[in-house]
PDB file of C-alpha atoms in Angstrom:
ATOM      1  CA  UNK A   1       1.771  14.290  -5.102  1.00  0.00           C
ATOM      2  CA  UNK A   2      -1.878  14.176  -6.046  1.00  0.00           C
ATOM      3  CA  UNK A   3      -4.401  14.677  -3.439  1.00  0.00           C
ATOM      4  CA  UNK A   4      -7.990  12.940  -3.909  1.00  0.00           C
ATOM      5  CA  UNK A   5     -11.259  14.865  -2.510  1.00  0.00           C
ATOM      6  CA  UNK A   6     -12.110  14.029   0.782  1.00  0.00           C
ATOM      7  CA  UNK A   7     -15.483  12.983   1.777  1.00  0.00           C
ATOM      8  CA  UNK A   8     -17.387  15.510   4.488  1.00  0.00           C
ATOM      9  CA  UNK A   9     -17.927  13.915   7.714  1.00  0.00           C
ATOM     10  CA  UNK A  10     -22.427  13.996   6.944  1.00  0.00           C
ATOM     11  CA  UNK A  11     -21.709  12.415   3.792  1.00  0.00           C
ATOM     12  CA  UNK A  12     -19.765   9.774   5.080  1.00  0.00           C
ATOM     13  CA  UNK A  13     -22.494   8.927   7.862  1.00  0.00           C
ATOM     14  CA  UNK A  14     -25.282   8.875   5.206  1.00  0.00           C
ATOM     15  CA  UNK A  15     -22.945   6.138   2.740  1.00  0.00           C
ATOM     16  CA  UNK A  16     -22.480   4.137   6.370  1.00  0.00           C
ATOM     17  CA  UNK A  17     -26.189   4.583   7.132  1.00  0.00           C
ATOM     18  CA  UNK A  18     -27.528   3.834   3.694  1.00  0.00           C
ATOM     19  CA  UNK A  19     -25.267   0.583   4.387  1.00  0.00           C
ATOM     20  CA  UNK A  20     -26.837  -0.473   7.495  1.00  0.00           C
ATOM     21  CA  UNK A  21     -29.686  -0.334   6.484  1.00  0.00           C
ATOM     22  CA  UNK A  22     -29.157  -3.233   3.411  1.00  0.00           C
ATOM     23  CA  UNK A  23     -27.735  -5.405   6.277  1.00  0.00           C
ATOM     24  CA  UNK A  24     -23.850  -4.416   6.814  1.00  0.00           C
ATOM     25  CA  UNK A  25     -22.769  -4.970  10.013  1.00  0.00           C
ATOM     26  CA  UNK A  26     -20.041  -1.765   9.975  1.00  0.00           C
ATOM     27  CA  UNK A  27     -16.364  -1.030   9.470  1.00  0.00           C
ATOM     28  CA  UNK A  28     -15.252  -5.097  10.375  1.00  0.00           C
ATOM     29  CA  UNK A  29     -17.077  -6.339   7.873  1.00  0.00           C
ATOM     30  CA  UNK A  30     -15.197  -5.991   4.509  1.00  0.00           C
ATOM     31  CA  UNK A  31     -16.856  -4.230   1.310  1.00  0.00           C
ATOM     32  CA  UNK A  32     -16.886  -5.802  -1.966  1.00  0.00           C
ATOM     33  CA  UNK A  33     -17.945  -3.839  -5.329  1.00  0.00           C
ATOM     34  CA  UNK A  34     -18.884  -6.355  -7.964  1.00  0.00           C
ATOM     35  CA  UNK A  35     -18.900  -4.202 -11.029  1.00  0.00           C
ATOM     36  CA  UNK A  36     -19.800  -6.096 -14.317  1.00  0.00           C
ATOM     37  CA  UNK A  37     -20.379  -4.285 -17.654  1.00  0.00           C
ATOM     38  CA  UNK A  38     -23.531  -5.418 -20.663  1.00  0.00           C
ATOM     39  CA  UNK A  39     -25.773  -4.076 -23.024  1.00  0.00           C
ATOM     40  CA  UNK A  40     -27.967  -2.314 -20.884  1.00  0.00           C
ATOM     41  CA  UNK A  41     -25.880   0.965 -19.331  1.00  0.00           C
ATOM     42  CA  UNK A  42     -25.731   2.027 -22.987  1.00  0.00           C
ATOM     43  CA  UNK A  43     -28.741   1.179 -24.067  1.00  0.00           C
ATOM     44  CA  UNK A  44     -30.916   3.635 -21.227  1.00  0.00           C
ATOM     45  CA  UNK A  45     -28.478   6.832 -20.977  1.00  0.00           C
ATOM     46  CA  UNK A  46     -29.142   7.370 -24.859  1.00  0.00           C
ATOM     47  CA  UNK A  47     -32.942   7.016 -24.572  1.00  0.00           C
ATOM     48  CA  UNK A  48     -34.584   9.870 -25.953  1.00  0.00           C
ATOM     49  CA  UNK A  49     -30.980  10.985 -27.675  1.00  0.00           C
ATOM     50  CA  UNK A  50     -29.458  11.142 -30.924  1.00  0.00           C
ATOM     51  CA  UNK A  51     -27.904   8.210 -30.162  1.00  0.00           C
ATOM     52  CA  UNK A  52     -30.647   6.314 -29.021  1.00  0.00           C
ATOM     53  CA  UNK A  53     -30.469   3.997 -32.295  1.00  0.00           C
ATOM     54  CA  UNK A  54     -26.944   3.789 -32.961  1.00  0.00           C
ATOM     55  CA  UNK A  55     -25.580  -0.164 -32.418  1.00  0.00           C
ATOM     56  CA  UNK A  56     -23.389  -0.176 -29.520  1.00  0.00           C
ATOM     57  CA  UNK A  57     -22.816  -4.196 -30.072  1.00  0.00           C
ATOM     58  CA  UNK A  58     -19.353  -2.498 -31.520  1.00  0.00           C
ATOM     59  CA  UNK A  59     -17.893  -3.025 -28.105  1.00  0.00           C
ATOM     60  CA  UNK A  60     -19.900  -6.162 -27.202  1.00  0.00           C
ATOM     61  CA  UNK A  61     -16.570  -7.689 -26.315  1.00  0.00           C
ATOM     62  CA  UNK A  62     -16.095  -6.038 -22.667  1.00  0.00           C
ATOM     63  CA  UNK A  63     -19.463  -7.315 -22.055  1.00  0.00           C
ATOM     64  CA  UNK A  64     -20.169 -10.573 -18.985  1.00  0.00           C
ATOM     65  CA  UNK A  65     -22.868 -12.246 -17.607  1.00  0.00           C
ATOM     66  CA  UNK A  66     -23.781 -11.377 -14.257  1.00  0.00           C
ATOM     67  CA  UNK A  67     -24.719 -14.944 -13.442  1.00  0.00           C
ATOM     68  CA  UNK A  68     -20.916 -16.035 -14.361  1.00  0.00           C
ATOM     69  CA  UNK A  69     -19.862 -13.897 -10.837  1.00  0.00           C
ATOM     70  CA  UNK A  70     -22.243 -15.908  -8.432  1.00  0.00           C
ATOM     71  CA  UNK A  71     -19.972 -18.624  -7.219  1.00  0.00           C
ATOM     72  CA  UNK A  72     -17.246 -16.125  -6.590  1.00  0.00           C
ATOM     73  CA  UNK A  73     -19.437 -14.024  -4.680  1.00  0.00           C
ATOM     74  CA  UNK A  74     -21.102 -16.674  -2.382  1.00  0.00           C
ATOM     75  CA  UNK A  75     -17.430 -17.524  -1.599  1.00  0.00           C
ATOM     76  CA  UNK A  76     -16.879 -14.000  -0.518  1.00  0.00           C
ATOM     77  CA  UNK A  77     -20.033 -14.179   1.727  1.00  0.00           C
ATOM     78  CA  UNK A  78     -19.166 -17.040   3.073  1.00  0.00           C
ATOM     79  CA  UNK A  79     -16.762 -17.211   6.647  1.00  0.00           C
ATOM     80  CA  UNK A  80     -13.826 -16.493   7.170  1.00  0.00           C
ATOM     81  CA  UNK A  81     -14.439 -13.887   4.024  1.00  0.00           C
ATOM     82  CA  UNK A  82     -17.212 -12.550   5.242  1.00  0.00           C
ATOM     83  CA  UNK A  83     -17.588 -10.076   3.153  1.00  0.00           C
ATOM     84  CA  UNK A  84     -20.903  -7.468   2.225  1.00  0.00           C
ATOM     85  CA  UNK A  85     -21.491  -7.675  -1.477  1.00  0.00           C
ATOM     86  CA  UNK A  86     -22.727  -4.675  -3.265  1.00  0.00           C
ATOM     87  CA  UNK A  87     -23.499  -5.030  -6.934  1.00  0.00           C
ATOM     88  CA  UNK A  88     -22.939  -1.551  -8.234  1.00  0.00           C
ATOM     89  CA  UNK A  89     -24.077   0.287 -11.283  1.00  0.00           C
ATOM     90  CA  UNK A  90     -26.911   3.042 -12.305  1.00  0.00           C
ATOM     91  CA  UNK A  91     -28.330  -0.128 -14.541  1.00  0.00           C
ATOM     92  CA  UNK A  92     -27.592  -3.458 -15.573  1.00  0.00           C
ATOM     93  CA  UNK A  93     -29.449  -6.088 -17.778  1.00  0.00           C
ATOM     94  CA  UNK A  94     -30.100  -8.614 -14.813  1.00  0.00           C
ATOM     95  CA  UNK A  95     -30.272  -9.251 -11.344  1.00  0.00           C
ATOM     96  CA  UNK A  96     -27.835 -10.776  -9.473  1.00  0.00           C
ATOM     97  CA  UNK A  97     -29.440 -13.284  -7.656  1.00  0.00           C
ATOM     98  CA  UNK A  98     -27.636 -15.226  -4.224  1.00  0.00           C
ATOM     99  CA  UNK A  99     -28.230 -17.529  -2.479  1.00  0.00           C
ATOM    100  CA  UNK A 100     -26.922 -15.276   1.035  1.00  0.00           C
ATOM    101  CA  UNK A 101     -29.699 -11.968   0.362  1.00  0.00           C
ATOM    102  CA  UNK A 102     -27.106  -9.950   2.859  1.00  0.00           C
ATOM    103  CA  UNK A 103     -25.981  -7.881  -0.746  1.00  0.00           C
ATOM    104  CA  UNK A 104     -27.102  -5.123  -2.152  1.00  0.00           C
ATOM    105  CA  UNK A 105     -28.367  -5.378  -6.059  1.00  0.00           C
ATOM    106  CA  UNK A 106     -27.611  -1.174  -6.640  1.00  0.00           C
ATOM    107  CA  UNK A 107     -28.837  -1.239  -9.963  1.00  0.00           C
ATOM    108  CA  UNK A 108     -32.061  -2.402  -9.002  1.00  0.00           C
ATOM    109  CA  UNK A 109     -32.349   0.031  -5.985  1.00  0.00           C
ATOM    110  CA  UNK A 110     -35.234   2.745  -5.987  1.00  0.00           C
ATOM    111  CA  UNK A 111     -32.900   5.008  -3.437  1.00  0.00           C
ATOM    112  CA  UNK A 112     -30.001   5.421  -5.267  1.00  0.00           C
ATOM    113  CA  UNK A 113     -27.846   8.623  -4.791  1.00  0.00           C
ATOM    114  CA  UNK A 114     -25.009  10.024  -6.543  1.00  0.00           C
ATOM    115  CA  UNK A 115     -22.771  10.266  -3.524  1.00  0.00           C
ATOM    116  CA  UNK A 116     -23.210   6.291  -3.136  1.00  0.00           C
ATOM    117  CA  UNK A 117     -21.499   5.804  -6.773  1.00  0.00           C
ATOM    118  CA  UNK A 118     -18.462   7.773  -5.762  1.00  0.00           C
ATOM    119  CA  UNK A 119     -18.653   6.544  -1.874  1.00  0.00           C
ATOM    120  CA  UNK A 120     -18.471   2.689  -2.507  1.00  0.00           C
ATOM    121  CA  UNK A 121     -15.729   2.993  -4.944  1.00  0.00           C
ATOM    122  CA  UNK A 122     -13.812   4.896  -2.865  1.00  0.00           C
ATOM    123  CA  UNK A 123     -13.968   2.906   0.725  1.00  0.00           C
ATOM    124  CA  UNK A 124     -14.606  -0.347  -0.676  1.00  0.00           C
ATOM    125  CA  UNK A 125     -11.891  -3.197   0.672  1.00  0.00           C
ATOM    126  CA  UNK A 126     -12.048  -4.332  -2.766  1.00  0.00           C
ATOM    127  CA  UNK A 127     -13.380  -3.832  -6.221  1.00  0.00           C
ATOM    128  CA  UNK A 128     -14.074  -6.615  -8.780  1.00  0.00           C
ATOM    129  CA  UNK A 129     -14.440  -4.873 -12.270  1.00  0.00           C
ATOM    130  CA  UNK A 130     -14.899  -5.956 -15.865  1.00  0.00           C
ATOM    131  CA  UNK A 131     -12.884  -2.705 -16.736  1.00  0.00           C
ATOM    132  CA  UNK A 132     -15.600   0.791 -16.608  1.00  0.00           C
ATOM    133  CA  UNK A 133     -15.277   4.321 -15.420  1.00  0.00           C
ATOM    134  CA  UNK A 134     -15.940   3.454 -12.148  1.00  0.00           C
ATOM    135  CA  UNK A 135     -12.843   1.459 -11.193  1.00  0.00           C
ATOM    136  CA  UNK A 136     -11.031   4.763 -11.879  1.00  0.00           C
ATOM    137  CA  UNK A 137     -12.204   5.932  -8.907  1.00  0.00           C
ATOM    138  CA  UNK A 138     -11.081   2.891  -6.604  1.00  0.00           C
ATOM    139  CA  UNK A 139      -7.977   3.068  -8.371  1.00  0.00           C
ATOM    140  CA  UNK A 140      -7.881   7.016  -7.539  1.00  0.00           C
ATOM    141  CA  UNK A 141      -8.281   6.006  -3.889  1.00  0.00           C
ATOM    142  CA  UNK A 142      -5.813   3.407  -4.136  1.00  0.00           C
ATOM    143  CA  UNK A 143      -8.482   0.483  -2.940  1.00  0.00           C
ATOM    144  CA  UNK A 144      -7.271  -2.943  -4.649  1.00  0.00           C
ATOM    145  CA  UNK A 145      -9.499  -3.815  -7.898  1.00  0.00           C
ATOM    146  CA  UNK A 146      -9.706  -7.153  -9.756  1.00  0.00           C
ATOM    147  CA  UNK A 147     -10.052  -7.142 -13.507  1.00  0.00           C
ATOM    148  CA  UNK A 148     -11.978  -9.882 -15.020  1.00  0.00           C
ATOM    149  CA  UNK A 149     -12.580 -10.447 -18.571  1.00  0.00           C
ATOM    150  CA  UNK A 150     -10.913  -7.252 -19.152  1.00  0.00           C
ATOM    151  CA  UNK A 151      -9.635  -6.744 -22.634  1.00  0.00           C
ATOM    152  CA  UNK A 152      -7.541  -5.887 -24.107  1.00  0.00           C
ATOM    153  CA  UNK A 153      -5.071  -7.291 -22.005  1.00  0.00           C
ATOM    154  CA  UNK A 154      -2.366  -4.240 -23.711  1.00  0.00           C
ATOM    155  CA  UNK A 155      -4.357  -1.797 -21.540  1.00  0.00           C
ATOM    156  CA  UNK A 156      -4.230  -3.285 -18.161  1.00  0.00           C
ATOM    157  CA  UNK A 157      -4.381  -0.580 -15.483  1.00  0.00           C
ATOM    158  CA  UNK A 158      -0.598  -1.221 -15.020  1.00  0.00           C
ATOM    159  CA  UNK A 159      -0.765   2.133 -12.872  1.00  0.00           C
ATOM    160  CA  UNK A 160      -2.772   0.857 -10.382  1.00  0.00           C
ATOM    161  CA  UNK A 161      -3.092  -1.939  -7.765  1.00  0.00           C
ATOM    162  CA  UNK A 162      -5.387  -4.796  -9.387  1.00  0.00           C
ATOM    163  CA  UNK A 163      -5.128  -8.110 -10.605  1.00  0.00           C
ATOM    164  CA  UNK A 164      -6.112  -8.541 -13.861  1.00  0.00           C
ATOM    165  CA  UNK A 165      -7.402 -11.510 -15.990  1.00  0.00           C
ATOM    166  CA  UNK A 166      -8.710 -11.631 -19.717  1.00  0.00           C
ATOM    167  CA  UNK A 167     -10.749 -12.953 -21.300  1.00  0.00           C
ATOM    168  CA  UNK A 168      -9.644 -16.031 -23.271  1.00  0.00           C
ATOM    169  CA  UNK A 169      -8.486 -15.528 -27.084  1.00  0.00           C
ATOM    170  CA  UNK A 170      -8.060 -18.212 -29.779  1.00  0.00           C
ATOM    171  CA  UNK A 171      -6.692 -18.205 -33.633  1.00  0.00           C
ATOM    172  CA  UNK A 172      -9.968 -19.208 -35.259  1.00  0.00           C
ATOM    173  CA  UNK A 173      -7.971 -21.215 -37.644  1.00  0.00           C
ATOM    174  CA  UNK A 174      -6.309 -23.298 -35.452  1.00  0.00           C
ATOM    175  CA  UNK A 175      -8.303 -22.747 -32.295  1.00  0.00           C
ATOM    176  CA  UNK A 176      -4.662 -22.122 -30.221  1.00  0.00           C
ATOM    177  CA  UNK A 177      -4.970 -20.292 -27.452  1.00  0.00           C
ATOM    178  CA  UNK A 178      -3.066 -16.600 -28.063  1.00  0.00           C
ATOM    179  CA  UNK A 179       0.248 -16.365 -26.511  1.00  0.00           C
ATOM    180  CA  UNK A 180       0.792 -13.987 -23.785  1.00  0.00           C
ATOM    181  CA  UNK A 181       2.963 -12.002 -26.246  1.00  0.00           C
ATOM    182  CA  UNK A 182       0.067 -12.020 -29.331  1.00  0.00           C
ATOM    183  CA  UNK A 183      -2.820 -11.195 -26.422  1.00  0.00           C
ATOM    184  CA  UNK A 184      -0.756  -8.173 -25.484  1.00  0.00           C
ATOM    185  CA  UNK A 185       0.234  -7.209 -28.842  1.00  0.00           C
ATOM    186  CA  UNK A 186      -3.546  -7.847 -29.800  1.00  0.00           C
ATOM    187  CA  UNK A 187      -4.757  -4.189 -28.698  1.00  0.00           C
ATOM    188  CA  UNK A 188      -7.801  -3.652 -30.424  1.00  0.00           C
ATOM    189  CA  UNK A 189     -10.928  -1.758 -29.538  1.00  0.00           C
ATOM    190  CA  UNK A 190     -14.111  -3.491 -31.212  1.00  0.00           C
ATOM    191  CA  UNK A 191     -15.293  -6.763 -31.220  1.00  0.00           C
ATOM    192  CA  UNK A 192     -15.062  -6.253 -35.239  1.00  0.00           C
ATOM    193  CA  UNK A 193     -11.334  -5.937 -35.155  1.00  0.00           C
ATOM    194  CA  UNK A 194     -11.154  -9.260 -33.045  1.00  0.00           C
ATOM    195  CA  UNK A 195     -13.058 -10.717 -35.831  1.00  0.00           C
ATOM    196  CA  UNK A 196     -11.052  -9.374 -38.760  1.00  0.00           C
ATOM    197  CA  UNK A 197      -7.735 -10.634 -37.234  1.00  0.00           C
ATOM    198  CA  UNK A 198      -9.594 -14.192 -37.265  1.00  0.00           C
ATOM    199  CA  UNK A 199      -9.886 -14.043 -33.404  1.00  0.00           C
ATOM    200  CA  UNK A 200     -12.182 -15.846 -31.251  1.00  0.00           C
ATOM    201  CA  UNK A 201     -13.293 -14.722 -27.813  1.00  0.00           C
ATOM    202  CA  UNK A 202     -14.665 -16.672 -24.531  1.00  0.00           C
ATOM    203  CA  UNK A 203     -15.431 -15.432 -21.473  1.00  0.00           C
ATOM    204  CA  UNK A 204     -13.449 -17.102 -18.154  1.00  0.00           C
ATOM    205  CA  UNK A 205     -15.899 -19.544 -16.899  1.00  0.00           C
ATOM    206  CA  UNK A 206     -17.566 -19.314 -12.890  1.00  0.00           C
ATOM    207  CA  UNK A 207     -14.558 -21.673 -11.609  1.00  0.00           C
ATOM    208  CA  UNK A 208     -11.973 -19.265 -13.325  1.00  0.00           C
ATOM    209  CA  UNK A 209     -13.360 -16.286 -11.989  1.00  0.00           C
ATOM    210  CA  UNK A 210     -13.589 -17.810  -8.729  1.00  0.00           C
ATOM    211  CA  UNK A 211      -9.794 -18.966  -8.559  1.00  0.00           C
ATOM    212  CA  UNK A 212      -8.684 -15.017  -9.887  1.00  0.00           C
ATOM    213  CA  UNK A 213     -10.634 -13.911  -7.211  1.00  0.00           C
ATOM    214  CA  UNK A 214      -9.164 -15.994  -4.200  1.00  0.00           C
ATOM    215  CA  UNK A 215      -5.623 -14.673  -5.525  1.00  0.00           C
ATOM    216  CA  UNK A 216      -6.888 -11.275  -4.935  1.00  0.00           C
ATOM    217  CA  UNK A 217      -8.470 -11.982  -1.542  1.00  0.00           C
ATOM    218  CA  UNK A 218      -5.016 -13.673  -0.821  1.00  0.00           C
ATOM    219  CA  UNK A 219      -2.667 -10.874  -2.091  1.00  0.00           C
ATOM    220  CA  UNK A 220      -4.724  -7.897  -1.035  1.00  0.00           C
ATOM    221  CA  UNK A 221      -6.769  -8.343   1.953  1.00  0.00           C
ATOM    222  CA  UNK A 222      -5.214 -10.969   3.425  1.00  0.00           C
ATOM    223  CA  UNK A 223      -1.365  -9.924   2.196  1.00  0.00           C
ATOM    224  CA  UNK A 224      -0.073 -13.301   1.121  1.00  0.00           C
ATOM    225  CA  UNK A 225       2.959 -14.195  -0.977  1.00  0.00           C
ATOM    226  CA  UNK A 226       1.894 -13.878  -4.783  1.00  0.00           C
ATOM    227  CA  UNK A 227       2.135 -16.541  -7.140  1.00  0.00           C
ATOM    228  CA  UNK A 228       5.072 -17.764  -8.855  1.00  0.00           C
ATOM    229  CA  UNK A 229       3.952 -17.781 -11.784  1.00  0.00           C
ATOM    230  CA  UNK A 230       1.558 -14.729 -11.499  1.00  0.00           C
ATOM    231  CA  UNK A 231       5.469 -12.791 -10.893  1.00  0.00           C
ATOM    232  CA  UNK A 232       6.227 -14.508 -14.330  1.00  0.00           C
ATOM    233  CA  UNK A 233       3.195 -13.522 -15.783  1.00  0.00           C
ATOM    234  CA  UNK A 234       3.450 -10.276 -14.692  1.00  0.00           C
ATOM    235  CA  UNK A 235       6.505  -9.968 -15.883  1.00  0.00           C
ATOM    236  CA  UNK A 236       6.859 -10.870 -19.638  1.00  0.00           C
ATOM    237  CA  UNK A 237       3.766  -8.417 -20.106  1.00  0.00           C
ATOM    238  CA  UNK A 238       5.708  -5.649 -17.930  1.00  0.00           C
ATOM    239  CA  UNK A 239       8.724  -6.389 -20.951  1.00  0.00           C
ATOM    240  CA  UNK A 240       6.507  -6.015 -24.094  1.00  0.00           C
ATOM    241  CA  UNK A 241       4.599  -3.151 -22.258  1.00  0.00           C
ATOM    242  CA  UNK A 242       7.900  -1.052 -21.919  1.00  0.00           C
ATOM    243  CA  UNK A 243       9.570  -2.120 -25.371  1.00  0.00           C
ATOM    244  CA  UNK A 244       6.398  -2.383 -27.868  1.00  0.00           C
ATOM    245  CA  UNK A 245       6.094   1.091 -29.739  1.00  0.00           C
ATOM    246  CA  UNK A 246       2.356   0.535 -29.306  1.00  0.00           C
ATOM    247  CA  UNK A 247       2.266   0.307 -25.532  1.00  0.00           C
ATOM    248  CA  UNK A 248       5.489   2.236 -24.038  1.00  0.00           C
ATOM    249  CA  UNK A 249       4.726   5.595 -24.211  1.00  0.00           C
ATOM    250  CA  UNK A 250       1.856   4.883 -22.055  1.00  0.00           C
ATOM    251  CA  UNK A 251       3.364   2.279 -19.305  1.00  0.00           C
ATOM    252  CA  UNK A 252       6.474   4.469 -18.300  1.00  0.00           C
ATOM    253  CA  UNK A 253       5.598   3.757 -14.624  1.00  0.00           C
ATOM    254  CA  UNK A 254       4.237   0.539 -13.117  1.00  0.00           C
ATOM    255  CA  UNK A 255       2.598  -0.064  -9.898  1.00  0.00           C
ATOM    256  CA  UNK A 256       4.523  -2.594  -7.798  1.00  0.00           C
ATOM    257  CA  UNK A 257       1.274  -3.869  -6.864  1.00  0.00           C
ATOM    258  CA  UNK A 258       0.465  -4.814 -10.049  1.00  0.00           C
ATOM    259  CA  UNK A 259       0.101  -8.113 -11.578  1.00  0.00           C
ATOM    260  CA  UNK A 260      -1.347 -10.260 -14.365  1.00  0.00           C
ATOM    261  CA  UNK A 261      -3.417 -13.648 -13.252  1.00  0.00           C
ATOM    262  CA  UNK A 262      -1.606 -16.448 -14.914  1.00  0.00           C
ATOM    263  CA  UNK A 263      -4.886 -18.587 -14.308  1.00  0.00           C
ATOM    264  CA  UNK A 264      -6.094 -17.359 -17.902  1.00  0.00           C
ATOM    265  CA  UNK A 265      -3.318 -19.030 -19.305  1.00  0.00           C
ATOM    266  CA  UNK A 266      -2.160 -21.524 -17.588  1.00  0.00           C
ATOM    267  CA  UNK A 267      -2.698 -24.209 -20.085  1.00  0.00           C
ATOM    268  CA  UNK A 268      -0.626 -22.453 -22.370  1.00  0.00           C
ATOM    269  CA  UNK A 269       3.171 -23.068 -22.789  1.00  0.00           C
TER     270      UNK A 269
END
């Protein structure tokens, strides 16, 4: 069995302090880590590097606009949700801007600490993630995480406890939505390769996200019944994710908390 680090009792007063002081009202109020990836992480940690030129827009498809999240995240603050937003992140292209200020924009913080990035992850009550090294660490601690706009869908952190919902993927040609088969079976790494195999991608709209995300409040804070067709979902990618000799050798166990969000989908036969 694999133990995670625990945190020392100071370092767990400063997170709880450093908290307080952005508005949270304690332990009964529920933590939410918004976590959404663009251009500019990569773009400031190679400053002043050999790197600092190279064109990162290789990977431009795990990228989302902040502003796309809003709607879900009101919802959250909203009763009886209630929950304390913080945006995490070292940097990030925009501000997230609500209409409820008790959140915390980290990215745009002057005190940020090192402890915080691990911290948040860790307690949170839940983590919404477009898929970054972060969400490793809620995963680690076994706190419930959200994928949104995640892709490829192949990779899904089938080891963990999430929810997870790509983004959407169309046959140029035809403009057909993928198949949940082809979007698993579509495992590819650069928004190039998307392009080569005449695919088109679009980001889940504000309503979309918002609907993934009540499932998720639903099936792991609140511990309702999942979804019908979220188990069928779940399901036929669970099959090609144990047969395909592209995927099996890394999906040999599966979380029983784990599911795929039909929402994406659900126009599709």
């Amino acid at each position: 069995k694999v133990r995670v680090p625990k945190f020392e009792n100071n370092e767990i007063n400063f997170c709880m302090d450093w908290l307080k002081s952005y508005g949270w009202k304690g332990p009964s109020q529920p933590i939410v880590c918004l976590h959404t990836r663009d251009t500019a992480y990569l773009s400031k940690i190679f400053q002043n590097t050999p790197y600092e030129n190279m064109d990162f827009s290789y990977h431009s498809y795990r990228n989302s606009s902040i502003d796309s999240y809003i709607k879900a995240a009101e919802w959250l603050q909203k009763k009886p949700q209630s929950a304390f937003i913080v945006r995490t992140g070292k940097v990030a292209k925009k501000r997230l801007s609500l209409s409820n200020k008790n959140y915390i924009d980290y990215p745009f913080c002057d005190n940020q600490n090192d402890l915080l990035d691990i911290w948040l992850f860790a307690n949170a009550n839940l983590v919404i993630s477009t898929g970054t090294g972060p969400d490793y660490i809620s995963a680690s601690y076994k706190v419930p995480t959200i994928y949104l706009n995640f892709l490829p869908l192949g990779s899904s952190h089938s080891w963990s406890k999430c929810l997870h919902a790509s983004k959407h993927l169309y046959w140029s040609e035809s403009n057909r939505n993928l198949t949940l088969e082809e979007y698993t079976l579509a495992n590819f790494y650069t928004t190039k390769e998307y392009k080569n195999m005449g695919i088109k991608i679009k980001d889940l709209s504000d309503d979309e996200i918002l609907d993934v995300i009540k499932d998720g409040w639903d099936y792991f804070v609140l511990n309702k019944k999942i979804k019908k067709q979220d188990i069928e979902a779940t399901e036929i990618v669970k099959r090609i994710l144990k047969t395909s000799s592209m995927h099996k050798e890394n999906n040999s166990f599966f979380n029983p908390d784990w599911y795929i969000s039909s929402s994406f989908i659900k126009k599709e036969k």
